[in-house]
Short mmCIF file of C-alpha atoms in Angstrom, two decimals:
data_model
loop_
_atom_site.label_atom_id
_atom_site.label_comp_id
_atom_site.label_asym_id
_atom_site.label_seq_id
_atom_site.Cartn_x
_atom_site.Cartn_y
_atom_site.Cartn_z
CA UNK A 1 122.50 88.20 106.19
CA UNK A 2 120.14 85.60 108.20
CA UNK A 3 117.14 85.99 106.19
CA UNK A 4 119.10 85.06 103.34
CA UNK A 5 122.10 82.36 104.51
CA UNK A 6 120.99 79.27 106.50
CA UNK A 7 123.35 77.46 104.41
CA UNK A 8 126.08 75.45 107.86
CA UNK A 9 129.02 75.03 104.83
CA UNK A 10 130.44 78.52 103.31
CA UNK A 11 133.41 77.91 101.67
CA UNK A 12 135.98 80.27 101.61
CA UNK A 13 139.03 80.14 99.95
CA UNK A 14 141.65 82.32 100.29
CA UNK A 15 144.85 83.38 98.62
CA UNK A 16 148.25 84.43 98.36
CA UNK A 17 148.61 82.82 102.56
CA UNK A 18 152.69 82.78 102.85
CA UNK A 19 154.20 79.50 103.10
CA UNK A 20 150.51 78.26 101.56
CA UNK A 21 151.17 76.40 98.30
CA UNK A 22 147.20 76.82 97.95
CA UNK A 23 144.30 78.90 98.96
CA UNK A 24 143.35 79.06 102.45
CA UNK A 25 139.71 77.01 103.52
CA UNK A 26 138.19 78.13 105.73
CA UNK A 27 134.19 77.13 106.33
CA UNK A 28 131.48 79.35 108.03
CA UNK A 29 128.42 78.99 109.54
CA UNK A 30 126.77 81.31 107.51
CA UNK A 31 123.25 80.68 109.81
CA UNK A 32 124.21 81.69 113.01
CA UNK A 33 125.32 84.93 111.61
CA UNK A 34 122.67 88.19 111.04
CA UNK A 35 124.18 92.31 110.24
CA UNK A 36 128.02 91.44 111.55
CA UNK A 37 130.76 91.30 110.03
CA UNK A 38 132.22 87.65 110.24
CA UNK A 39 136.33 87.32 111.01
CA UNK A 40 137.65 84.62 108.41
CA UNK A 41 141.00 84.57 110.46
CA UNK A 42 144.06 86.38 110.76
CA UNK A 43 146.55 85.46 107.60
CA UNK A 44 150.30 86.88 107.36
CA UNK A 45 150.28 87.53 103.22
CA UNK A 46 153.15 86.46 99.61
CA UNK A 47 152.55 90.34 98.07
CA UNK A 48 153.88 88.99 95.73
CA UNK A 49 151.93 85.59 94.49
CA UNK A 50 149.53 85.97 92.30
CA UNK A 51 146.11 86.69 93.24
CA UNK A 52 146.89 87.14 96.68
CA UNK A 53 144.48 88.57 98.83
CA UNK A 54 141.54 87.78 96.84
CA UNK A 55 138.75 85.23 98.23
CA UNK A 56 136.65 82.95 96.52
CA UNK A 57 133.00 81.91 97.78
CA UNK A 58 131.86 78.59 96.29
CA UNK A 59 128.26 78.25 95.78
CA UNK A 60 128.83 73.82 96.05
CA UNK A 61 128.11 73.48 99.71
CA UNK A 62 127.56 69.98 99.23
CA UNK A 63 123.67 70.67 101.28
CA UNK A 64 120.11 70.79 100.09
CA UNK A 65 116.72 73.34 100.45
CA UNK A 66 119.37 76.20 101.40
CA UNK A 67 121.17 79.01 100.72
CA UNK A 68 124.13 80.99 100.58
CA UNK A 69 124.77 84.77 100.87
CA UNK A 70 127.08 86.69 99.16
CA UNK A 71 128.32 90.24 99.84
CA UNK A 72 131.63 92.21 100.46
CA UNK A 73 134.65 91.88 102.24
CA UNK A 74 137.46 93.97 104.20
CA UNK A 75 140.61 93.31 104.92
CA UNK A 76 142.50 95.22 107.88
CA UNK A 77 146.39 95.91 108.59
CA UNK A 78 147.34 94.28 112.09
CA UNK A 79 150.87 95.55 112.61
CA UNK A 80 152.21 93.14 114.82
CA UNK A 81 153.39 90.26 112.83
CA UNK A 82 151.88 86.42 114.09
CA UNK A 83 154.74 84.53 115.74
CA UNK A 84 155.73 81.31 114.21
CA UNK A 85 157.77 78.62 115.34
CA UNK A 86 161.83 79.88 114.84
CA UNK A 87 161.78 78.71 111.63
CA UNK A 88 159.55 81.01 108.96
CA UNK A 89 156.78 78.99 109.49
CA UNK A 90 153.84 82.02 110.21
CA UNK A 91 150.45 79.55 111.69
CA UNK A 92 147.71 79.69 108.60
CA UNK A 93 145.22 81.28 111.42
CA UNK A 94 145.77 83.45 114.51
CA UNK A 95 144.17 84.62 116.99
CA UNK A 96 143.66 88.70 117.05
CA UNK A 97 142.41 89.20 120.68
CA UNK A 98 140.15 87.23 123.69
CA UNK A 99 135.96 88.13 124.90
CA UNK A 100 134.06 86.94 127.28
CA UNK A 101 132.34 83.99 126.20
CA UNK A 102 129.04 85.44 127.61
CA UNK A 103 127.04 88.92 127.60
CA UNK A 104 125.37 90.66 124.41
CA UNK A 105 128.10 92.67 121.62
CA UNK A 106 128.04 95.78 123.32
CA UNK A 107 128.99 94.07 126.75
CA UNK A 108 131.60 91.91 124.93
CA UNK A 109 132.89 94.18 123.08
CA UNK A 110 133.50 96.70 126.46
CA UNK A 111 136.58 96.64 128.97
CA UNK A 112 134.16 95.32 132.40
CA UNK A 113 135.63 91.24 131.96
CA UNK A 114 133.36 89.74 133.54
CA UNK A 115 130.67 91.74 130.83
CA UNK A 116 127.01 93.00 132.46
CA UNK A 117 125.83 91.07 135.68
CA UNK A 118 127.65 88.27 135.10
CA UNK A 119 129.37 87.41 138.04
CA UNK A 120 131.79 84.82 138.97
CA UNK A 121 130.81 82.51 142.34
CA UNK A 122 133.54 80.58 141.66
CA UNK A 123 136.63 82.26 140.81
CA UNK A 124 140.31 80.54 139.51
CA UNK A 125 142.79 78.45 142.56
CA UNK A 126 139.88 79.53 144.81
CA UNK A 127 139.54 76.23 146.81
CA UNK A 128 135.60 75.27 147.01
CA UNK A 129 133.33 72.39 149.12
CA UNK A 130 135.66 73.11 151.83
CA UNK A 131 135.41 69.94 154.18
CA UNK A 132 133.15 67.39 151.79
CA UNK A 133 134.87 64.96 148.90
CA UNK A 134 133.98 67.09 146.01
CA UNK A 135 136.42 69.34 147.71
CA UNK A 136 138.73 70.63 144.75
CA UNK A 137 140.27 73.98 142.95
CA UNK A 138 138.56 75.29 140.94
CA UNK A 139 140.27 75.48 137.04
CA UNK A 140 137.91 78.28 135.85
CA UNK A 141 135.12 81.11 136.01
CA UNK A 142 131.47 79.47 137.76
CA UNK A 143 129.87 82.34 135.18
CA UNK A 144 126.28 82.88 136.61
CA UNK A 145 123.60 85.76 136.18
CA UNK A 146 120.53 86.48 139.16
CA UNK A 147 117.92 83.34 140.11
CA UNK A 148 118.61 82.01 136.57
CA UNK A 149 118.74 84.35 134.70
CA UNK A 150 120.85 83.06 132.51
CA UNK A 151 119.35 79.71 131.40
CA UNK A 152 119.16 79.38 128.26
CA UNK A 153 121.01 82.58 127.49
CA UNK A 154 123.99 82.06 124.63
CA UNK A 155 127.73 80.61 125.01
CA UNK A 156 130.14 82.53 122.51
CA UNK A 157 133.61 81.91 121.21
CA UNK A 158 136.19 83.69 123.65
CA UNK A 159 138.45 83.43 120.26
CA UNK A 160 138.75 82.29 117.14
CA UNK A 161 139.97 78.50 116.45
CA UNK A 162 139.18 74.95 116.00
CA UNK A 163 136.62 72.72 118.19
CA UNK A 164 138.69 68.47 119.32
CA UNK A 165 135.47 67.97 121.62
CA UNK A 166 131.91 68.44 122.06
CA UNK A 167 130.16 65.90 123.76
CA UNK A 168 128.62 64.91 126.76
CA UNK A 169 129.99 63.47 130.23
CA UNK A 170 130.00 62.36 132.84
CA UNK A 171 129.24 64.88 136.05
CA UNK A 172 129.77 67.40 133.03
CA UNK A 173 126.86 67.50 131.60
CA UNK A 174 128.02 68.25 127.25
CA UNK A 175 131.05 70.34 127.20
CA UNK A 176 132.45 72.04 123.86
CA UNK A 177 136.54 72.08 124.25
CA UNK A 178 138.07 74.96 121.52
CA UNK A 179 142.27 74.91 120.50
CA UNK A 180 142.24 77.88 119.65
CA UNK A 181 145.02 80.27 116.85
CA UNK A 182 147.93 81.37 118.13
CA UNK A 183 147.71 84.29 119.23
CA UNK A 184 149.09 87.06 116.59
CA UNK A 185 150.74 88.96 119.93
CA UNK A 186 152.70 86.87 121.18
CA UNK A 187 151.82 82.77 119.22
CA UNK A 188 150.50 81.64 121.80
CA UNK A 189 147.96 78.32 121.99
CA UNK A 190 145.00 78.09 124.88
CA UNK A 191 142.13 75.73 124.84
CA UNK A 192 139.48 77.15 125.97
CA UNK A 193 136.12 74.61 128.51
CA UNK A 194 132.80 75.12 128.23
CA UNK A 195 131.13 73.29 130.38
CA UNK A 196 127.21 71.92 131.43
CA UNK A 197 125.41 74.16 128.34
CA UNK A 198 122.78 72.68 126.34
CA UNK A 199 122.06 73.16 122.79
CA UNK A 200 125.48 72.00 121.32
CA UNK A 201 125.62 74.06 117.84
CA UNK A 202 129.67 72.75 116.78
CA UNK A 203 130.93 69.62 116.78
CA UNK A 204 133.93 67.86 116.07
CA UNK A 205 136.54 69.56 113.61
CA UNK A 206 134.62 73.36 112.97
CA UNK A 207 136.19 76.57 112.80
CA UNK A 208 134.67 78.68 115.27
CA UNK A 209 135.17 83.02 114.77
CA UNK A 210 135.77 84.91 118.01
CA UNK A 211 131.95 85.56 118.93
CA UNK A 212 130.20 82.39 117.42
CA UNK A 213 127.85 81.20 119.10
CA UNK A 214 128.28 77.45 120.21
CA UNK A 215 126.05 76.40 122.63
CA UNK A 216 123.65 77.99 125.36
CA UNK A 217 123.97 78.47 129.90
CA UNK A 218 121.92 74.76 130.95
CA UNK A 219 122.83 73.24 133.88
CA UNK A 220 124.88 69.21 133.03
CA UNK A 221 121.31 68.44 133.24
CA UNK A 222 120.15 69.13 135.78
CA UNK A 223 123.29 67.90 138.35
CA UNK A 224 123.70 71.51 139.41
CA UNK A 225 122.02 75.24 139.06
CA UNK A 226 122.35 77.21 135.82
CA UNK A 227 125.56 78.40 135.28
CA UNK A 228 128.33 78.14 132.45
CA UNK A 229 132.15 76.22 133.55
CA UNK A 230 134.26 78.39 131.86
CA UNK A 231 138.46 77.65 131.61
CA UNK A 232 142.15 78.06 129.77
CA UNK A 233 144.23 76.14 129.77
CA UNK A 234 147.45 75.99 128.36
CA UNK A 235 148.22 73.13 128.06
CA UNK A 236 147.07 70.36 125.33
CA UNK A 237 145.23 68.12 128.76
CA UNK A 238 141.74 69.42 127.43
CA UNK A 239 142.56 68.26 124.35
CA UNK A 240 143.27 64.64 125.08
CA UNK A 241 140.99 64.52 129.18
CA UNK A 242 138.49 66.76 128.78
CA UNK A 243 137.12 66.04 132.04
CA UNK A 244 139.81 66.86 133.71
CA UNK A 245 139.56 67.54 136.82
CA UNK A 246 142.70 67.70 139.38
CA UNK A 247 140.17 67.84 142.45
CA UNK A 248 143.15 69.36 145.89
CA UNK A 249 146.37 68.52 143.16
CA UNK A 250 146.59 72.70 143.81
CA UNK A 251 150.31 72.23 141.88
CA UNK A 252 148.65 70.23 139.04
CA UNK A 253 145.33 72.94 138.57
CA UNK A 254 148.37 75.87 138.32
CA UNK A 255 149.99 74.22 135.99
CA UNK A 256 146.95 72.87 133.73
CA UNK A 257 144.99 76.16 134.08
CA UNK A 258 145.25 79.73 134.12
CA UNK A 259 142.75 82.45 135.12
CA UNK A 260 140.38 83.31 132.97
CA UNK A 261 139.66 86.35 134.15
CA UNK A 262 143.16 88.14 133.74
CA UNK A 263 144.36 86.43 130.78
CA UNK A 264 141.27 87.55 128.93
CA UNK A 265 142.33 91.50 130.30
CA UNK A 266 145.64 90.72 128.98
CA UNK A 267 144.21 90.48 125.71
CA UNK A 268 141.54 91.83 124.41
CA UNK A 269 141.26 91.85 120.40
CA UNK A 270 142.54 95.75 119.20
CA UNK A 271 138.84 97.24 118.07
#
Protein backbone atom coordinates (compact mmCIF):
# COMPACT_ATOMS: atom_id res chain seq x y z
CA UNK A 1 0.00 0.00 0.00
CA UNK A 2 2.73 2.51 -0.91
CA UNK A 3 0.22 5.23 -1.83
CA UNK A 4 -0.75 5.54 1.83
CA UNK A 5 2.33 4.15 3.58
CA UNK A 6 5.49 6.23 3.76
CA UNK A 7 6.88 5.09 7.11
CA UNK A 8 10.28 3.41 7.20
CA UNK A 9 9.71 2.10 10.73
CA UNK A 10 6.47 0.11 10.98
CA UNK A 11 6.93 -2.02 14.14
CA UNK A 12 5.11 -5.37 14.19
CA UNK A 13 5.02 -7.29 17.50
CA UNK A 14 4.51 -11.05 17.20
CA UNK A 15 3.28 -13.01 20.23
CA UNK A 16 3.75 -16.62 21.25
CA UNK A 17 7.09 -17.42 19.58
CA UNK A 18 8.83 -20.39 21.21
CA UNK A 19 11.75 -19.69 23.56
CA UNK A 20 10.90 -15.98 23.66
CA UNK A 21 9.98 -14.32 26.96
CA UNK A 22 8.29 -11.39 25.20
CA UNK A 23 6.91 -10.47 21.80
CA UNK A 24 9.25 -10.52 18.79
CA UNK A 25 9.69 -7.11 17.15
CA UNK A 26 9.92 -6.96 13.34
CA UNK A 27 10.48 -3.60 11.63
CA UNK A 28 9.25 -3.12 8.05
CA UNK A 29 10.01 -0.23 5.70
CA UNK A 30 6.52 0.21 4.27
CA UNK A 31 7.66 2.94 1.88
CA UNK A 32 9.46 0.30 -0.23
CA UNK A 33 6.41 -1.97 -0.57
CA UNK A 34 3.41 -1.72 -2.88
CA UNK A 35 0.50 -4.12 -3.42
CA UNK A 36 2.40 -7.19 -2.27
CA UNK A 37 2.55 -9.53 0.70
CA UNK A 38 5.60 -8.80 2.88
CA UNK A 39 6.99 -11.59 5.03
CA UNK A 40 7.57 -10.93 8.73
CA UNK A 41 9.69 -14.07 8.96
CA UNK A 42 9.33 -17.76 9.81
CA UNK A 43 8.44 -18.59 13.42
CA UNK A 44 7.89 -21.62 15.64
CA UNK A 45 4.95 -20.94 17.99
CA UNK A 46 4.18 -22.15 21.52
CA UNK A 47 0.66 -23.45 20.94
CA UNK A 48 -0.55 -22.86 24.52
CA UNK A 49 0.86 -19.35 24.90
CA UNK A 50 -1.46 -16.41 25.53
CA UNK A 51 -2.20 -14.47 22.32
CA UNK A 52 -0.21 -17.00 20.30
CA UNK A 53 0.10 -15.83 16.70
CA UNK A 54 -1.33 -12.41 17.45
CA UNK A 55 0.41 -9.53 15.67
CA UNK A 56 0.19 -5.94 16.90
CA UNK A 57 1.16 -3.01 14.70
CA UNK A 58 1.84 0.09 16.79
CA UNK A 59 1.39 3.56 15.33
CA UNK A 60 4.54 4.68 17.15
CA UNK A 61 7.27 5.03 14.54
CA UNK A 62 9.18 8.02 15.91
CA UNK A 63 8.83 9.76 12.53
CA UNK A 64 7.09 13.00 11.63
CA UNK A 65 4.77 13.67 8.69
CA UNK A 66 4.81 10.05 7.50
CA UNK A 67 1.89 7.64 7.29
CA UNK A 68 1.45 4.00 8.31
CA UNK A 69 -0.81 1.40 6.69
CA UNK A 70 -2.81 -1.26 8.53
CA UNK A 71 -3.90 -4.29 6.52
CA UNK A 72 -4.67 -7.99 6.73
CA UNK A 73 -2.26 -10.53 8.19
CA UNK A 74 -2.01 -14.16 7.15
CA UNK A 75 -0.05 -17.15 8.37
CA UNK A 76 1.18 -19.99 6.17
CA UNK A 77 2.20 -23.33 7.69
CA UNK A 78 5.70 -24.60 6.97
CA UNK A 79 5.93 -28.33 7.47
CA UNK A 80 9.66 -28.42 8.17
CA UNK A 81 10.82 -27.50 11.67
CA UNK A 82 13.59 -24.87 11.88
CA UNK A 83 16.90 -26.39 12.90
CA UNK A 84 18.08 -25.34 16.38
CA UNK A 85 21.43 -25.48 18.13
CA UNK A 86 21.01 -28.99 19.50
CA UNK A 87 19.86 -27.75 22.91
CA UNK A 88 16.25 -27.14 21.99
CA UNK A 89 16.82 -23.51 21.07
CA UNK A 90 15.15 -22.54 17.80
CA UNK A 91 16.05 -19.18 16.18
CA UNK A 92 13.45 -16.41 16.32
CA UNK A 93 13.88 -15.90 12.57
CA UNK A 94 14.30 -18.55 9.92
CA UNK A 95 14.66 -18.23 6.16
CA UNK A 96 12.26 -19.92 3.76
CA UNK A 97 14.66 -20.00 0.80
CA UNK A 98 16.71 -17.99 -1.70
CA UNK A 99 15.88 -16.09 -4.89
CA UNK A 100 18.06 -14.35 -7.46
CA UNK A 101 19.02 -10.79 -6.41
CA UNK A 102 18.01 -9.38 -9.81
CA UNK A 103 15.10 -9.61 -12.24
CA UNK A 104 11.41 -8.79 -12.11
CA UNK A 105 9.24 -10.34 -9.40
CA UNK A 106 7.85 -12.88 -11.86
CA UNK A 107 11.36 -13.76 -13.07
CA UNK A 108 12.71 -14.16 -9.55
CA UNK A 109 9.84 -16.49 -8.66
CA UNK A 110 10.50 -18.61 -11.74
CA UNK A 111 12.77 -21.61 -12.00
CA UNK A 112 15.52 -20.05 -14.11
CA UNK A 113 18.71 -18.90 -12.38
CA UNK A 114 19.86 -16.45 -13.52
CA UNK A 115 16.45 -15.03 -14.50
CA UNK A 116 15.26 -13.43 -17.73
CA UNK A 117 18.05 -12.07 -19.93
CA UNK A 118 20.57 -11.73 -17.09
CA UNK A 119 23.99 -13.27 -17.77
CA UNK A 120 26.93 -14.13 -15.54
CA UNK A 121 30.04 -12.65 -17.14
CA UNK A 122 32.43 -14.21 -14.59
CA UNK A 123 31.11 -17.45 -13.05
CA UNK A 124 32.17 -18.68 -9.63
CA UNK A 125 35.64 -20.18 -9.30
CA UNK A 126 36.83 -19.07 -12.72
CA UNK A 127 40.36 -17.69 -13.01
CA UNK A 128 40.01 -14.34 -14.76
CA UNK A 129 42.12 -11.30 -15.64
CA UNK A 130 44.66 -14.00 -16.55
CA UNK A 131 48.21 -12.71 -17.05
CA UNK A 132 47.55 -9.38 -15.33
CA UNK A 133 48.30 -8.17 -11.78
CA UNK A 134 44.55 -8.57 -11.09
CA UNK A 135 44.48 -12.30 -11.90
CA UNK A 136 42.15 -14.00 -9.41
CA UNK A 137 39.61 -16.73 -8.81
CA UNK A 138 36.14 -15.22 -8.91
CA UNK A 139 34.22 -15.43 -5.64
CA UNK A 140 30.73 -15.17 -7.08
CA UNK A 141 28.81 -13.95 -10.11
CA UNK A 142 29.07 -10.79 -12.23
CA UNK A 143 25.47 -10.28 -13.30
CA UNK A 144 24.82 -8.26 -16.46
CA UNK A 145 22.22 -7.27 -19.00
CA UNK A 146 23.44 -6.52 -22.56
CA UNK A 147 24.56 -3.01 -23.52
CA UNK A 148 24.36 -1.54 -20.01
CA UNK A 149 20.62 -2.24 -19.84
CA UNK A 150 21.25 -3.25 -16.21
CA UNK A 151 22.20 0.32 -15.25
CA UNK A 152 20.02 1.39 -12.34
CA UNK A 153 18.06 -1.88 -12.20
CA UNK A 154 16.87 -2.87 -8.71
CA UNK A 155 18.97 -5.18 -6.54
CA UNK A 156 16.99 -7.29 -4.07
CA UNK A 157 17.73 -9.23 -0.90
CA UNK A 158 18.05 -12.85 -2.00
CA UNK A 159 16.74 -14.05 1.38
CA UNK A 160 15.62 -12.62 4.71
CA UNK A 161 18.21 -11.44 7.21
CA UNK A 162 19.99 -8.48 8.79
CA UNK A 163 22.25 -5.92 7.12
CA UNK A 164 25.71 -6.08 8.71
CA UNK A 165 27.54 -3.73 6.32
CA UNK A 166 26.40 -0.98 3.97
CA UNK A 167 29.04 1.52 2.92
CA UNK A 168 31.60 2.51 0.31
CA UNK A 169 34.88 0.61 0.00
CA UNK A 170 38.01 1.27 -2.08
CA UNK A 171 37.85 -0.55 -5.45
CA UNK A 172 34.48 -2.08 -4.58
CA UNK A 173 32.35 1.06 -4.51
CA UNK A 174 29.16 0.68 -2.50
CA UNK A 175 28.76 -2.72 -0.83
CA UNK A 176 25.84 -4.28 1.07
CA UNK A 177 26.45 -7.40 3.18
CA UNK A 178 23.51 -9.31 4.68
CA UNK A 179 23.68 -12.05 7.30
CA UNK A 180 20.80 -14.27 6.26
CA UNK A 181 18.48 -16.09 8.63
CA UNK A 182 19.05 -19.81 9.26
CA UNK A 183 17.31 -21.83 6.58
CA UNK A 184 14.19 -23.53 7.88
CA UNK A 185 15.27 -26.76 6.16
CA UNK A 186 18.82 -27.16 7.48
CA UNK A 187 19.72 -24.24 9.75
CA UNK A 188 22.45 -22.98 7.40
CA UNK A 189 23.42 -19.31 7.80
CA UNK A 190 24.84 -17.56 4.74
CA UNK A 191 26.19 -14.08 4.02
CA UNK A 192 25.51 -12.30 0.73
CA UNK A 193 27.55 -9.45 -0.72
CA UNK A 194 26.12 -7.10 -3.35
CA UNK A 195 28.89 -4.88 -4.69
CA UNK A 196 29.48 -1.92 -7.04
CA UNK A 197 25.89 -0.85 -6.27
CA UNK A 198 24.25 2.57 -6.17
CA UNK A 199 21.33 4.04 -4.22
CA UNK A 200 21.78 1.97 -1.07
CA UNK A 201 18.33 1.75 0.52
CA UNK A 202 19.36 -0.05 3.72
CA UNK A 203 21.74 0.53 6.60
CA UNK A 204 23.47 -1.58 9.23
CA UNK A 205 20.97 -3.17 11.60
CA UNK A 206 18.05 -3.17 9.17
CA UNK A 207 16.07 -6.38 8.82
CA UNK A 208 15.28 -7.24 5.22
CA UNK A 209 12.91 -9.73 3.66
CA UNK A 210 13.45 -11.88 0.60
CA UNK A 211 12.62 -9.75 -2.44
CA UNK A 212 13.02 -6.39 -0.69
CA UNK A 213 14.95 -3.86 -2.78
CA UNK A 214 18.27 -2.95 -1.14
CA UNK A 215 20.06 -0.99 -3.89
CA UNK A 216 20.50 -0.55 -7.65
CA UNK A 217 23.01 -1.86 -10.19
CA UNK A 218 25.88 0.58 -10.72
CA UNK A 219 29.57 0.72 -11.65
CA UNK A 220 31.56 1.49 -8.48
CA UNK A 221 31.63 5.21 -9.31
CA UNK A 222 32.95 4.61 -12.81
CA UNK A 223 35.61 2.04 -11.96
CA UNK A 224 33.89 -0.91 -13.68
CA UNK A 225 31.27 -1.54 -16.34
CA UNK A 226 27.72 -1.61 -15.01
CA UNK A 227 27.02 -4.96 -13.33
CA UNK A 228 26.20 -6.54 -9.98
CA UNK A 229 28.96 -8.46 -8.24
CA UNK A 230 27.11 -10.99 -6.08
CA UNK A 231 28.58 -13.67 -3.87
CA UNK A 232 27.51 -15.98 -1.04
CA UNK A 233 29.68 -17.06 1.88
CA UNK A 234 29.08 -19.85 4.43
CA UNK A 235 31.63 -18.29 6.82
CA UNK A 236 31.70 -14.98 8.73
CA UNK A 237 34.47 -13.51 6.56
CA UNK A 238 32.20 -10.89 4.96
CA UNK A 239 30.93 -9.67 8.32
CA UNK A 240 34.46 -9.08 9.62
CA UNK A 241 36.04 -8.18 6.27
CA UNK A 242 33.41 -6.97 3.77
CA UNK A 243 36.21 -6.12 1.32
CA UNK A 244 37.59 -9.68 1.39
CA UNK A 245 39.17 -10.83 -1.88
CA UNK A 246 41.27 -14.03 -1.91
CA UNK A 247 42.88 -13.26 -5.27
CA UNK A 248 44.81 -16.28 -6.58
CA UNK A 249 44.35 -18.25 -3.35
CA UNK A 250 42.09 -20.99 -4.69
CA UNK A 251 41.76 -22.76 -1.34
CA UNK A 252 40.56 -19.57 0.35
CA UNK A 253 38.10 -18.95 -2.47
CA UNK A 254 36.45 -22.34 -2.04
CA UNK A 255 36.64 -22.16 1.76
CA UNK A 256 34.83 -18.84 2.11
CA UNK A 257 32.51 -18.85 -0.92
CA UNK A 258 30.07 -21.13 -2.71
CA UNK A 259 28.71 -21.08 -6.25
CA UNK A 260 25.75 -18.71 -5.79
CA UNK A 261 23.83 -20.14 -8.74
CA UNK A 262 24.07 -23.71 -7.44
CA UNK A 263 23.20 -22.66 -3.90
CA UNK A 264 20.11 -20.69 -4.95
CA UNK A 265 18.91 -23.52 -7.20
CA UNK A 266 19.26 -25.97 -4.29
CA UNK A 267 17.45 -23.72 -1.80
CA UNK A 268 14.44 -22.21 -3.58
CA UNK A 269 11.38 -21.18 -1.55
CA UNK A 270 8.43 -23.55 -1.72
CA UNK A 271 6.16 -20.77 -2.95
